[in-house]
Short mmCIF file of C-alpha atoms (C1' of nucleotides) in Angstrom, two decimals:
data_model
loop_
_atom_site.label_atom_id
_atom_site.label_comp_id
_atom_site.label_asym_id
_atom_site.label_seq_id
_atom_site.Cartn_x
_atom_site.Cartn_y
_atom_site.Cartn_z
CA MET A 1 -135.80 -75.15 -35.83
CA PRO A 2 -138.83 -75.82 -38.02
CA VAL A 3 -141.83 -73.62 -38.01
CA ASP A 4 -145.51 -74.24 -38.42
CA VAL A 5 -146.97 -73.40 -41.74
CA PRO A 6 -150.05 -71.28 -41.34
CA PRO A 7 -153.43 -72.98 -41.69
CA PRO A 8 -154.88 -73.53 -45.17
CA SER A 9 -155.64 -69.88 -46.00
CA SER A 10 -156.88 -71.28 -49.24
CA ASP A 11 -156.41 -68.85 -51.98
CA LYS A 12 -154.68 -70.16 -55.09
CA PRO A 13 -157.16 -72.84 -56.14
CA THR A 14 -154.81 -74.69 -58.37
CA GLY A 15 -153.48 -77.35 -60.66
CA ALA A 16 -152.84 -80.20 -58.27
CA ASP A 17 -155.62 -80.02 -55.73
CA GLY A 18 -155.56 -76.54 -54.30
CA SER A 19 -152.99 -77.74 -51.85
CA VAL A 20 -150.93 -75.67 -49.43
CA PRO A 21 -150.61 -78.41 -46.87
CA THR A 22 -151.85 -77.91 -43.37
CA GLY A 23 -149.64 -77.73 -40.29
CA ARG A 24 -146.47 -78.85 -42.05
CA ARG A 25 -143.10 -77.94 -40.72
CA ILE A 26 -140.51 -76.44 -42.97
CA PRO A 27 -136.92 -77.19 -41.96
CA GLU A 28 -134.78 -74.11 -41.85
CA ALA A 29 -132.35 -75.54 -44.36
CA THR A 30 -135.25 -75.57 -46.80
CA VAL A 31 -136.31 -72.03 -45.94
CA ALA A 32 -132.79 -70.86 -46.67
CA ARG A 33 -132.91 -72.46 -50.10
CA LEU A 34 -136.27 -71.09 -51.18
CA PRO A 35 -134.89 -67.67 -52.15
CA VAL A 36 -132.32 -69.44 -54.32
CA TYR A 37 -134.97 -71.37 -56.18
CA GLN A 38 -136.93 -68.15 -56.42
CA ARG A 39 -134.19 -66.33 -58.18
CA ILE A 40 -133.64 -69.09 -60.71
CA LEU A 41 -137.33 -69.53 -61.35
CA GLU A 42 -137.72 -65.83 -61.98
CA GLU A 43 -134.87 -65.98 -64.45
CA LEU A 44 -136.52 -68.93 -66.17
CA LEU A 45 -139.80 -67.05 -66.25
CA ARG A 46 -138.16 -64.09 -67.95
CA SER A 47 -136.61 -66.39 -70.53
CA GLY A 48 -140.03 -67.78 -71.32
CA THR A 49 -139.61 -71.25 -69.85
CA SER A 50 -142.91 -72.48 -68.53
CA THR A 51 -141.97 -75.85 -67.08
CA VAL A 52 -138.96 -77.07 -65.14
CA SER A 53 -137.82 -80.41 -63.76
CA SER A 54 -136.22 -80.91 -60.37
CA GLU A 55 -133.13 -81.99 -62.25
CA LEU A 56 -132.84 -78.73 -64.14
CA LEU A 57 -133.67 -76.52 -61.20
CA GLY A 58 -131.21 -78.48 -59.12
CA ALA A 59 -128.46 -78.03 -61.69
CA ALA A 60 -128.97 -74.28 -61.74
CA ALA A 61 -129.10 -74.06 -57.96
CA GLN A 62 -126.16 -76.46 -57.54
CA VAL A 63 -128.34 -78.71 -55.48
CA ASN A 64 -129.18 -82.38 -55.72
CA ALA A 65 -132.41 -82.99 -57.63
CA ALA A 66 -133.82 -85.12 -54.84
CA LYS A 67 -133.28 -82.26 -52.45
CA VAL A 68 -135.19 -79.93 -54.72
CA ARG A 69 -138.08 -82.36 -54.86
CA LYS A 70 -138.10 -82.85 -51.11
CA ASP A 71 -137.95 -79.11 -50.49
CA LEU A 72 -140.80 -78.39 -52.85
CA SER A 73 -142.90 -81.29 -51.64
CA LEU A 74 -142.73 -79.77 -48.16
CA LEU A 75 -144.66 -76.80 -49.45
CA GLY A 76 -147.23 -78.95 -51.19
CA SER A 77 -147.69 -81.20 -54.17
CA PHE A 78 -146.91 -78.72 -56.86
CA GLY A 79 -145.33 -80.86 -59.56
CA THR A 80 -146.81 -82.95 -62.29
CA ARG A 81 -145.35 -86.43 -62.50
CA GLY A 82 -143.75 -87.03 -65.82
CA ALA A 83 -143.75 -83.34 -66.66
CA GLY A 84 -142.15 -81.32 -63.89
CA TYR A 85 -143.14 -78.06 -62.23
CA ASP A 86 -145.01 -75.11 -63.69
CA VAL A 87 -142.58 -72.24 -63.29
CA ALA A 88 -145.07 -69.42 -62.85
CA PHE A 89 -147.13 -71.40 -60.38
CA LEU A 90 -144.08 -72.39 -58.40
CA VAL A 91 -142.90 -68.79 -58.14
CA GLU A 92 -146.32 -67.87 -56.82
CA GLN A 93 -146.28 -70.64 -54.25
CA ILE A 94 -142.80 -69.86 -52.99
CA ASP A 95 -143.65 -66.17 -52.84
CA HIS A 96 -146.62 -67.10 -50.75
CA GLN A 97 -144.60 -69.33 -48.43
CA LEU A 98 -141.93 -66.69 -47.97
CA GLY A 99 -144.56 -64.09 -47.24
CA LEU A 100 -143.49 -62.13 -50.29
CA ASP A 101 -147.03 -61.78 -51.52
CA ARG A 102 -147.62 -59.13 -48.92
CA ASP A 103 -145.95 -55.73 -48.74
CA TRP A 104 -143.13 -55.09 -46.32
CA THR A 105 -142.12 -51.57 -45.46
CA VAL A 106 -138.41 -51.04 -44.99
CA ALA A 107 -136.53 -48.26 -43.24
CA ILE A 108 -132.87 -47.85 -44.11
CA ALA A 109 -130.67 -46.15 -41.56
CA GLY A 110 -127.41 -44.84 -42.97
CA VAL A 111 -127.48 -43.39 -46.45
CA GLY A 112 -123.91 -44.08 -47.51
CA ASN A 113 -122.97 -46.10 -50.54
CA LEU A 114 -124.36 -49.31 -49.12
CA GLY A 115 -127.60 -47.71 -48.02
CA ARG A 116 -128.07 -46.21 -51.47
CA ALA A 117 -127.23 -49.48 -53.16
CA LEU A 118 -129.87 -51.25 -51.10
CA ALA A 119 -132.46 -48.51 -51.54
CA ARG A 120 -132.19 -48.80 -55.30
CA SER A 121 -131.74 -52.56 -55.39
CA GLN A 122 -133.91 -54.35 -57.89
CA GLY A 123 -134.02 -57.32 -55.57
CA PHE A 124 -135.83 -55.22 -53.01
CA ALA A 125 -138.36 -53.62 -55.30
CA ALA A 126 -139.12 -56.86 -57.12
CA ARG A 127 -140.03 -58.61 -53.91
CA ASN A 128 -142.45 -56.18 -52.35
CA PHE A 129 -139.89 -54.69 -50.05
CA GLU A 130 -140.83 -51.06 -50.18
CA VAL A 131 -138.27 -48.62 -48.89
CA VAL A 132 -140.40 -46.01 -47.17
CA ALA A 133 -137.88 -44.31 -44.92
CA LEU A 134 -134.27 -43.24 -45.25
CA VAL A 135 -132.50 -41.67 -42.31
CA ASP A 136 -129.04 -40.27 -41.77
CA THR A 137 -127.48 -37.79 -39.39
CA ASP A 138 -125.40 -36.08 -42.05
CA ALA A 139 -126.95 -32.64 -42.60
CA SER A 140 -125.65 -32.47 -46.15
CA ILE A 141 -127.63 -35.56 -47.07
CA ILE A 142 -130.86 -34.80 -45.24
CA GLY A 143 -133.46 -33.53 -47.65
CA GLU A 144 -132.03 -35.41 -50.61
CA ARG A 145 -134.49 -37.64 -52.42
CA ILE A 146 -133.66 -41.17 -53.50
CA ASP A 147 -136.25 -42.75 -55.73
CA GLY A 148 -138.80 -40.35 -54.32
CA VAL A 149 -138.01 -40.99 -50.67
CA GLU A 150 -136.67 -38.07 -48.70
CA VAL A 151 -133.71 -38.58 -46.41
CA ARG A 152 -134.58 -37.49 -42.89
CA HIS A 153 -133.00 -37.36 -39.46
CA PRO A 154 -133.19 -40.53 -37.31
CA ASP A 155 -135.02 -38.52 -34.66
CA ASP A 156 -137.90 -38.21 -37.10
CA LEU A 157 -138.42 -41.98 -37.13
CA PRO A 158 -141.33 -41.96 -34.67
CA ALA A 159 -143.06 -39.30 -36.76
CA ILE A 160 -142.45 -41.23 -39.96
CA ALA A 161 -143.72 -44.43 -38.38
CA GLU A 162 -146.94 -42.70 -37.43
CA SER A 163 -147.96 -42.17 -41.02
CA THR A 164 -146.34 -45.34 -42.39
CA PRO A 165 -145.85 -48.29 -40.04
CA LEU A 166 -142.35 -49.68 -40.40
CA ALA A 167 -141.90 -53.44 -40.56
CA ILE A 168 -138.21 -53.97 -41.21
CA GLY A 169 -135.16 -51.88 -40.39
CA VAL A 170 -131.86 -52.07 -42.24
CA ILE A 171 -128.78 -50.67 -40.53
CA THR A 172 -125.99 -49.50 -42.81
CA THR A 173 -124.46 -46.94 -40.51
CA PRO A 174 -120.92 -46.88 -39.14
CA ALA A 175 -120.47 -49.27 -36.22
CA PRO A 176 -120.36 -46.68 -33.43
CA VAL A 177 -123.92 -45.46 -33.98
CA ALA A 178 -125.47 -48.81 -34.88
CA GLN A 179 -126.82 -49.52 -31.42
CA ARG A 180 -128.40 -46.11 -31.06
CA VAL A 181 -130.04 -46.28 -34.43
CA ALA A 182 -131.29 -49.79 -33.65
CA ASP A 183 -132.95 -48.44 -30.51
CA LEU A 184 -134.64 -45.70 -32.51
CA LEU A 185 -135.87 -48.12 -35.14
CA ILE A 186 -137.30 -50.46 -32.53
CA GLU A 187 -138.94 -47.53 -30.78
CA ALA A 188 -140.51 -46.62 -34.10
CA GLY A 189 -142.11 -50.04 -34.23
CA VAL A 190 -139.70 -52.06 -36.33
CA ARG A 191 -139.84 -55.75 -35.40
CA SER A 192 -137.10 -57.10 -37.69
CA LEU A 193 -133.60 -55.74 -38.05
CA LEU A 194 -130.95 -56.47 -40.64
CA ASN A 195 -127.59 -55.22 -39.46
CA PHE A 196 -124.74 -54.56 -41.87
CA ALA A 197 -122.70 -52.66 -39.29
CA PRO A 198 -119.87 -54.65 -37.72
CA ARG A 199 -121.30 -54.37 -34.24
CA VAL A 200 -123.05 -56.86 -32.00
CA LEU A 201 -126.43 -55.36 -31.13
CA ASP A 202 -128.52 -55.66 -28.04
CA VAL A 203 -132.23 -55.80 -28.80
CA PRO A 204 -135.39 -56.97 -27.02
CA ASP A 205 -136.31 -60.63 -27.29
CA ASP A 206 -139.21 -60.08 -29.63
CA VAL A 207 -137.16 -58.36 -32.31
CA PHE A 208 -135.77 -60.48 -35.13
CA LEU A 209 -132.15 -59.61 -35.61
CA ARG A 210 -129.82 -60.78 -38.33
CA TYR A 211 -126.30 -59.80 -39.19
CA VAL A 212 -124.70 -59.51 -42.60
CA ASP A 213 -120.99 -59.17 -43.15
CA LEU A 214 -120.05 -58.45 -46.71
CA SER A 215 -116.54 -59.67 -46.18
CA MET A 216 -117.65 -62.96 -44.68
CA GLU A 217 -118.01 -64.63 -48.04
CA LEU A 218 -114.56 -63.45 -48.99
CA GLN A 219 -113.20 -64.95 -45.80
CA VAL A 220 -114.68 -68.32 -46.63
CA MET A 221 -113.29 -68.01 -50.15
CA SER A 222 -109.94 -67.18 -48.67
CA PHE A 223 -110.05 -70.38 -46.63
CA TYR A 224 -110.64 -72.61 -49.60
CA GLN A 225 -108.36 -70.78 -51.99
CA ALA A 226 -105.57 -70.92 -49.41
CA ARG A 227 -106.09 -74.67 -49.10
CA ARG A 228 -105.96 -74.98 -52.84
CA LEU A 229 -102.76 -73.00 -53.11
CA ASP A 230 -101.17 -74.86 -50.22
CA HIS A 231 -101.57 -78.29 -51.61
CA GLU A 232 -102.89 -78.34 -55.10
CA ALA A 233 -104.76 -81.44 -53.95
CA GLY A 234 -108.43 -82.31 -53.72
CA GLY A 235 -109.19 -78.72 -52.93
CA ARG A 236 -112.82 -78.68 -53.90
CA MET A 237 -114.61 -75.73 -52.45
CA PRO A 238 -117.92 -76.91 -51.09
CA ILE A 239 -121.07 -74.92 -51.31
CA ILE A 240 -121.63 -73.29 -48.01
CA ARG A 241 -124.35 -70.98 -47.08
CA SER A 242 -122.80 -68.29 -45.04
CA VAL A 243 -122.38 -64.51 -45.00
CA GLY A 244 -125.67 -63.93 -43.30
CA LEU A 245 -124.48 -66.12 -40.53
CA SER A 246 -123.40 -64.54 -37.37
CA PRO A 247 -124.77 -63.58 -34.04
CA GLY A 248 -128.37 -63.52 -35.07
CA GLY A 249 -131.86 -63.46 -33.71
CA ARG A 250 -132.43 -65.51 -30.68
CA ARG A 251 -131.51 -69.06 -29.91
CA MET B 1 -117.31 -81.38 -47.63
CA PRO B 2 -114.40 -81.09 -45.27
CA VAL B 3 -111.00 -80.10 -46.36
CA ASP B 4 -107.52 -81.11 -45.35
CA VAL B 5 -105.69 -78.75 -43.16
CA PRO B 6 -102.28 -78.02 -44.58
CA PRO B 7 -99.31 -79.79 -43.04
CA PRO B 8 -97.72 -78.34 -39.89
CA SER B 9 -96.20 -75.26 -41.53
CA SER B 10 -95.03 -74.53 -38.05
CA ASP B 11 -94.71 -70.91 -37.47
CA LYS B 12 -96.50 -69.66 -34.37
CA PRO B 13 -94.55 -71.58 -31.75
CA THR B 14 -97.07 -71.09 -29.03
CA GLY B 15 -98.72 -71.41 -25.67
CA ALA B 16 -100.06 -74.92 -25.78
CA ASP B 17 -97.54 -76.91 -27.72
CA GLY B 18 -97.09 -75.11 -31.01
CA SER B 19 -99.97 -77.10 -32.33
CA VAL B 20 -101.79 -76.60 -35.62
CA PRO B 21 -102.89 -80.20 -35.92
CA THR B 22 -101.84 -82.24 -38.90
CA GLY B 23 -104.19 -83.53 -41.55
CA ARG B 24 -107.36 -82.63 -39.67
CA ARG B 25 -110.57 -82.05 -41.51
CA ILE B 26 -112.58 -78.96 -40.84
CA PRO B 27 -116.31 -79.40 -41.38
CA GLU B 28 -117.80 -76.69 -43.53
CA ALA B 29 -120.25 -75.74 -40.81
CA THR B 30 -117.24 -74.83 -38.72
CA VAL B 31 -115.56 -72.89 -41.52
CA ALA B 32 -118.71 -70.85 -41.90
CA ARG B 33 -118.65 -69.98 -38.22
CA LEU B 34 -115.01 -68.94 -38.00
CA PRO B 35 -115.60 -65.46 -39.46
CA VAL B 36 -118.28 -64.94 -36.84
CA TYR B 37 -115.94 -65.79 -34.01
CA GLN B 38 -113.36 -63.60 -35.70
CA ARG B 39 -115.56 -60.58 -35.64
CA ILE B 40 -116.43 -60.99 -31.99
CA LEU B 41 -112.85 -61.68 -30.97
CA GLU B 42 -111.70 -58.56 -32.76
CA GLU B 43 -114.32 -56.56 -30.93
CA LEU B 44 -113.15 -58.07 -27.64
CA LEU B 45 -109.58 -57.25 -28.53
CA ARG B 46 -110.47 -53.63 -29.15
CA SER B 47 -112.24 -53.47 -25.82
CA GLY B 48 -109.12 -54.74 -24.11
CA THR B 49 -110.33 -58.20 -23.11
CA SER B 50 -107.45 -60.63 -23.16
CA THR B 51 -109.14 -63.89 -22.26
CA VAL B 52 -112.46 -65.39 -23.22
CA SER B 53 -114.34 -68.56 -22.30
CA SER B 54 -116.26 -70.71 -24.72
CA GLU B 55 -119.36 -69.74 -22.79
CA LEU B 56 -118.83 -66.04 -23.35
CA LEU B 57 -117.82 -66.35 -26.97
CA GLY B 58 -120.77 -68.62 -27.54
CA ALA B 59 -123.18 -66.14 -25.99
CA ALA B 60 -121.94 -63.35 -28.25
CA ALA B 61 -122.05 -65.55 -31.34
CA GLN B 62 -125.44 -67.01 -30.37
CA VAL B 63 -123.91 -70.44 -30.45
CA ASN B 64 -123.81 -73.26 -27.93
CA ALA B 65 -120.63 -73.18 -25.83
CA ALA B 66 -119.90 -76.84 -26.60
CA LYS B 67 -120.04 -76.03 -30.28
CA VAL B 68 -117.52 -73.24 -29.82
CA ARG B 69 -115.19 -75.60 -28.03
CA LYS B 70 -115.57 -78.29 -30.64
CA ASP B 71 -115.01 -75.81 -33.47
CA LEU B 72 -111.90 -74.40 -31.88
CA SER B 73 -110.53 -77.77 -30.91
CA LEU B 74 -110.66 -78.75 -34.57
CA LEU B 75 -108.09 -76.07 -35.28
CA GLY B 76 -105.86 -77.17 -32.44
CA SER B 77 -105.62 -77.11 -28.68
CA PHE B 78 -105.66 -73.39 -28.18
CA GLY B 79 -107.39 -73.02 -24.84
CA THR B 80 -106.11 -73.20 -21.32
CA ARG B 81 -108.18 -75.45 -19.07
CA GLY B 82 -109.59 -73.54 -16.21
CA ALA B 83 -108.84 -70.21 -17.84
CA GLY B 84 -110.25 -70.05 -21.35
CA TYR B 85 -108.79 -68.82 -24.61
CA ASP B 86 -106.29 -66.05 -25.18
CA VAL B 87 -108.12 -63.62 -27.42
CA ALA B 88 -105.15 -62.27 -29.35
CA PHE B 89 -103.72 -65.72 -29.93
CA LEU B 90 -107.06 -67.07 -31.05
CA VAL B 91 -107.51 -64.26 -33.57
CA GLU B 92 -104.11 -65.08 -34.95
CA GLN B 93 -104.89 -68.77 -35.24
CA ILE B 94 -108.23 -68.23 -36.93
CA ASP B 95 -106.68 -65.71 -39.29
CA HIS B 96 -104.13 -68.32 -40.15
CA GLN B 97 -106.73 -71.03 -40.69
CA LEU B 98 -108.83 -68.77 -42.88
CA GLY B 99 -105.79 -67.80 -44.88
CA LEU B 100 -106.22 -64.20 -43.78
CA ASP B 101 -102.59 -63.92 -42.82
CA ARG B 102 -101.67 -63.65 -46.45
CA ASP B 103 -102.62 -60.86 -48.82
CA TRP B 104 -105.42 -61.29 -51.30
CA THR B 105 -105.75 -58.98 -54.25
CA VAL B 106 -109.28 -58.11 -55.20
CA ALA B 107 -110.69 -56.72 -58.43
CA ILE B 108 -114.10 -55.11 -58.27
CA ALA B 109 -116.12 -54.97 -61.49
CA GLY B 110 -118.92 -52.44 -61.45
CA VAL B 111 -118.29 -49.18 -59.63
CA GLY B 112 -121.83 -48.31 -58.65
CA ASN B 113 -122.94 -47.73 -55.09
CA LEU B 114 -122.33 -51.31 -54.07
CA GLY B 115 -118.93 -51.47 -55.70
CA ARG B 116 -117.91 -48.29 -53.93
CA ALA B 117 -119.25 -49.51 -50.63
CA LEU B 118 -117.20 -52.67 -50.93
CA ALA B 119 -114.09 -50.87 -52.12
CA ARG B 120 -114.14 -48.70 -49.03
CA SER B 121 -115.34 -51.37 -46.66
CA GLN B 122 -113.42 -51.62 -43.42
CA GLY B 123 -114.10 -55.33 -43.36
CA PHE B 124 -112.07 -55.71 -46.53
CA ALA B 125 -109.10 -53.61 -45.57
CA ALA B 126 -108.90 -55.06 -42.08
CA ARG B 127 -108.58 -58.59 -43.42
CA ASN B 128 -105.86 -58.22 -45.97
CA PHE B 129 -108.24 -58.00 -48.88
CA GLU B 130 -106.55 -55.38 -50.98
CA VAL B 131 -108.65 -53.82 -53.70
CA VAL B 132 -106.14 -53.36 -56.52
CA ALA B 133 -108.44 -52.98 -59.51
CA LEU B 134 -111.72 -51.22 -60.19
CA VAL B 135 -113.35 -51.52 -63.58
CA ASP B 136 -116.49 -50.08 -65.11
CA THR B 137 -117.70 -49.39 -68.64
CA ASP B 138 -119.19 -46.01 -67.79
CA ALA B 139 -116.93 -43.39 -69.42
CA SER B 140 -117.89 -40.78 -66.87
CA ILE B 141 -116.52 -42.95 -64.08
CA ILE B 142 -113.35 -44.18 -65.75
CA GLY B 143 -110.38 -42.25 -64.47
CA GLU B 144 -111.94 -41.52 -61.12
CA ARG B 145 -109.85 -42.57 -58.13
CA ILE B 146 -111.29 -44.37 -55.14
CA ASP B 147 -108.93 -44.70 -52.23
CA GLY B 148 -106.06 -44.29 -54.64
CA VAL B 149 -107.21 -46.90 -57.14
CA GLU B 150 -108.07 -45.65 -60.59
CA VAL B 151 -111.25 -46.86 -62.27
CA ARG B 152 -110.44 -48.42 -65.63
CA HIS B 153 -112.21 -50.15 -68.48
CA PRO B 154 -112.84 -53.91 -68.14
CA ASP B 155 -110.86 -54.44 -71.33
CA ASP B 156 -107.79 -53.27 -69.43
CA LEU B 157 -108.04 -56.19 -67.02
CA PRO B 158 -105.39 -58.32 -68.71
CA ALA B 159 -103.00 -55.37 -68.65
CA ILE B 160 -103.74 -54.69 -65.00
CA ALA B 161 -103.27 -58.34 -64.12
CA GLU B 162 -99.85 -58.31 -65.72
CA SER B 163 -98.46 -55.87 -63.18
CA THR B 164 -100.59 -57.07 -60.24
CA PRO B 165 -101.84 -60.65 -60.26
CA LEU B 166 -105.53 -60.75 -59.34
CA ALA B 167 -106.71 -63.40 -56.89
CA ILE B 168 -110.37 -62.63 -56.32
CA GLY B 169 -112.99 -60.93 -58.48
CA VAL B 170 -116.11 -59.25 -57.16
CA ILE B 171 -118.95 -58.62 -59.58
CA THR B 172 -121.27 -55.75 -58.73
CA THR B 173 -122.41 -54.93 -62.25
CA PRO B 174 -125.95 -55.01 -63.58
CA ALA B 175 -127.09 -58.55 -64.39
CA PRO B 176 -126.89 -58.32 -68.19
CA VAL B 177 -123.12 -57.78 -68.28
CA ALA B 178 -122.23 -60.06 -65.36
CA GLN B 179 -121.32 -63.04 -67.52
CA ARG B 180 -119.12 -61.01 -69.84
CA VAL B 181 -117.28 -59.40 -66.98
CA ALA B 182 -116.84 -62.78 -65.31
CA ASP B 183 -115.19 -64.05 -68.48
CA LEU B 184 -112.83 -61.10 -68.53
CA LEU B 185 -111.91 -61.53 -64.88
CA ILE B 186 -111.20 -65.21 -65.34
CA GLU B 187 -109.13 -64.45 -68.42
CA ALA B 188 -107.17 -62.01 -66.29
CA GLY B 189 -106.29 -64.83 -63.94
CA VAL B 190 -108.91 -64.55 -61.21
CA ARG B 191 -109.61 -67.94 -59.58
CA SER B 192 -112.36 -66.95 -57.18
CA LEU B 193 -115.48 -64.99 -57.98
CA LEU B 194 -118.01 -63.37 -55.71
CA ASN B 195 -121.12 -62.47 -57.65
CA PHE B 196 -123.58 -59.88 -56.39
CA ALA B 197 -125.38 -59.64 -59.73
CA PRO B 198 -128.66 -61.53 -59.90
CA ARG B 199 -127.48 -63.77 -62.67
CA VAL B 200 -126.43 -67.41 -62.74
CA LEU B 201 -122.90 -67.53 -64.13
CA ASP B 202 -121.16 -70.12 -66.20
CA VAL B 203 -117.51 -70.53 -65.24
CA PRO B 204 -114.81 -73.17 -65.66
CA ASP B 205 -114.63 -75.94 -63.11
CA ASP B 206 -111.53 -74.67 -61.42
CA VAL B 207 -112.97 -71.27 -60.55
CA PHE B 208 -114.55 -70.83 -57.14
CA LEU B 209 -117.87 -69.11 -57.56
CA ARG B 210 -120.16 -67.83 -54.87
CA TYR B 211 -123.33 -65.80 -55.06
CA VAL B 212 -124.59 -63.14 -52.71
CA ASP B 213 -128.09 -61.77 -52.82
CA LEU B 214 -128.59 -58.79 -50.59
CA SER B 215 -132.31 -59.32 -50.47
CA MET B 216 -132.00 -62.97 -49.49
CA GLU B 217 -131.78 -62.21 -45.81
CA LEU B 218 -134.82 -60.02 -46.08
CA GLN B 219 -136.69 -62.86 -47.73
CA VAL B 220 -135.89 -65.19 -44.87
CA MET B 221 -136.93 -62.47 -42.44
CA SER B 222 -140.13 -62.09 -44.35
CA PHE B 223 -140.83 -65.79 -43.93
CA TYR B 224 -140.50 -65.73 -40.17
CA GLN B 225 -142.19 -62.40 -39.65
CA ALA B 226 -145.11 -63.53 -41.78
CA ARG B 227 -145.41 -66.66 -39.64
CA ARG B 228 -145.37 -64.53 -36.56
CA LEU B 229 -148.06 -62.22 -37.85
CA ASP B 230 -150.21 -65.09 -39.07
CA HIS B 231 -150.44 -66.90 -35.80
CA GLU B 232 -148.89 -65.03 -32.97
CA ALA B 233 -147.72 -68.46 -31.82
CA GLY B 234 -144.30 -69.96 -31.24
CA GLY B 235 -142.89 -67.83 -33.98
CA ARG B 236 -139.29 -68.00 -32.97
CA MET B 237 -136.99 -67.09 -35.78
CA PRO B 238 -134.14 -69.54 -35.79
CA ILE B 239 -130.63 -68.57 -36.65
CA ILE B 240 -130.03 -69.50 -40.22
CA ARG B 241 -126.94 -68.95 -42.16
CA SER B 242 -128.05 -67.77 -45.51
CA VAL B 243 -127.69 -64.81 -47.85
CA GLY B 244 -124.52 -66.17 -49.32
CA LEU B 245 -126.35 -69.28 -50.17
CA SER B 246 -127.18 -69.92 -53.72
CA PRO B 247 -125.81 -71.57 -56.76
CA GLY B 248 -122.24 -71.70 -55.67
CA GLY B 249 -118.99 -73.44 -56.25
CA ARG B 250 -119.10 -76.66 -58.14
CA ARG B 251 -120.61 -80.00 -57.43
"C1'" DG C 1 -141.53 -93.54 -70.53
"C1'" DT C 2 -140.71 -89.54 -67.58
"C1'" DG C 3 -140.23 -87.20 -63.49
"C1'" DT C 4 -142.60 -86.45 -58.95
"C1'" DG C 5 -143.19 -87.62 -54.04
"C1'" DT C 6 -141.45 -90.05 -50.17
"C1'" DG C 7 -139.98 -93.75 -46.78
"C1'" DA C 8 -135.66 -95.54 -45.39
"C1'" DA C 9 -130.50 -95.49 -45.24
"C1'" DC C 10 -126.95 -92.62 -44.51
"C1'" DT C 11 -124.10 -88.47 -43.52
"C1'" DT C 12 -123.28 -84.37 -41.24
"C1'" DG C 13 -123.78 -81.44 -37.51
"C1'" DT C 14 -125.13 -80.57 -32.58
"C1'" DT C 15 -125.47 -81.35 -27.82
"C1'" DC C 16 -124.48 -83.75 -23.67
"C1'" DA C 17 -121.74 -85.08 -20.07
"C1'" DC C 18 -117.66 -85.92 -18.07
"C1'" DA C 19 -112.62 -87.04 -17.70
"C1'" DG C 20 -108.55 -84.55 -17.07
"C1'" DC C 21 -105.50 -80.52 -17.13
"C1'" DG C 22 -104.04 -76.16 -15.22
"C1'" DC D 1 -112.40 -75.84 -8.77
"C1'" DG D 2 -113.19 -73.98 -13.52
"C1'" DC D 3 -113.09 -74.63 -18.12
"C1'" DT D 4 -111.24 -77.14 -22.02
"C1'" DG D 5 -111.26 -81.12 -25.08
"C1'" DT D 6 -113.73 -85.01 -26.71
"C1'" DG D 7 -116.17 -89.61 -27.08
"C1'" DA D 8 -120.77 -91.01 -27.32
"C1'" DA D 9 -125.86 -90.05 -27.92
"C1'" DC D 10 -128.81 -87.50 -30.53
"C1'" DA D 11 -130.91 -84.52 -34.09
"C1'" DA D 12 -131.01 -82.49 -38.57
"C1'" DG D 13 -130.24 -82.70 -43.20
"C1'" DT D 14 -129.11 -85.26 -47.44
"C1'" DT D 15 -129.21 -88.85 -50.69
"C1'" DC D 16 -130.95 -93.12 -52.51
"C1'" DA D 17 -134.11 -95.80 -54.75
"C1'" DC D 18 -138.40 -96.90 -56.15
"C1'" DA D 19 -143.58 -96.85 -56.26
"C1'" DC D 20 -146.79 -94.38 -58.66
"C1'" DA D 21 -149.17 -90.66 -61.28
"C1'" DC D 22 -149.40 -88.52 -65.66
#
DNA sequence: GTGTGTGAACTTGTTCACAGCG
DNA sequence: CGCTGTGAACAAGTTCACACAC
């Protein structure tokens, strides 16, 4: 389901014509690919590449070059014919489209291995996802500091939210307490939830909810590798976007 | 790109007619949804439900009931008209289709928080993904045991593989060493790689490669939440499969 | 010449609606 | 009568191919 792009909001007076097209619709398939391009572009940026063609970006992202061009043209006319795309500018534009040029506060519920991994993740920090709250019920963990953030009890969430509004909640608790912790997060003002716990959650209609299953990718791999083993035939594994799939959000 | 279903291989003489259709093709969109159904069916099984309708399963998976029926009918005629699907039987069939009824050995490279989280993950154990090797270069970690598996040096991979063939490799190392560790895993016989490191990998054509970016879901969330904040309009967040997306497989 | 931007052709995936089985 | 299984209509997404800007 495509979504309206916000009105001009013209910052970034730029190369082409200061674009950012007006009420364009961005297909969800494109939205799902933007983070992929992002990651590659950032890697190119680090390696000092200043310009990239749709062909090259497509090769790195395992995506047809025409698709890359179409995706990018949906955001605006950012390329230069004959030359390609300016990497730094493109990163900026995609960041803007994804809303990554604003700060998002994140609360992580469940400070086990996964919670810690996420809290320290470069991918979070680099993209303006600021982990501002860590909660866990385990008394031996409460009080511990992870990257300067103190682990507190879930019951403190409302208090925490009072001083720092919480935008996104991440649930990395065991399944049995996932629903309860989701309720607390929502009560504390969280409007988007990312659930790693293997439990279907019940949330109000206006809360964005997405599920992640770390074993889901492995399951898809299993499918294709089994095929390959079964009949060493044309067992090409296609590129599927998945994992994040699952009972998510609303319809 | 759809894939041939293996020939009859008739075990499971069953309710309907002992089906498992012959050379059917399963669309990748369907393959990506099977793990979702799986998870819900397992939850139903635990709660003692023995029969489920496409309507109910669809509601839980946030998927149109017709889509559920079409997906399942691609695997075979597993339902009973007027009654619905037998949950236990369906789980078995999907497990079989996904190749989850055989054992997969998994090697995890990088025993940080994420590596540990995965090694201990219920989702892995429950689906016949057996973690048989853990490697890390950090001397202070080598020798440690996690769920009975000793952490060893990546250079030992060939030796490990000799006693236990490795099917799948999971990379949870820092980005700079991801390529090197991928090479070692492949040398040790791994034919499928799941890469959590933010690095584009170069692997031979016959190795399945998939990328997971834990922040990717958050980025998509950011997109839709930003839209919603910008113009409190029809900001419905669609259900996108993503995260796992990314430079994957071959083309 | 080189590589973008994009209509138009095509492929894949989704939904509808209903026949037919239990 | 309820619910599956599926052809047929529809919608979304992808690829092609080429005009056009640099």
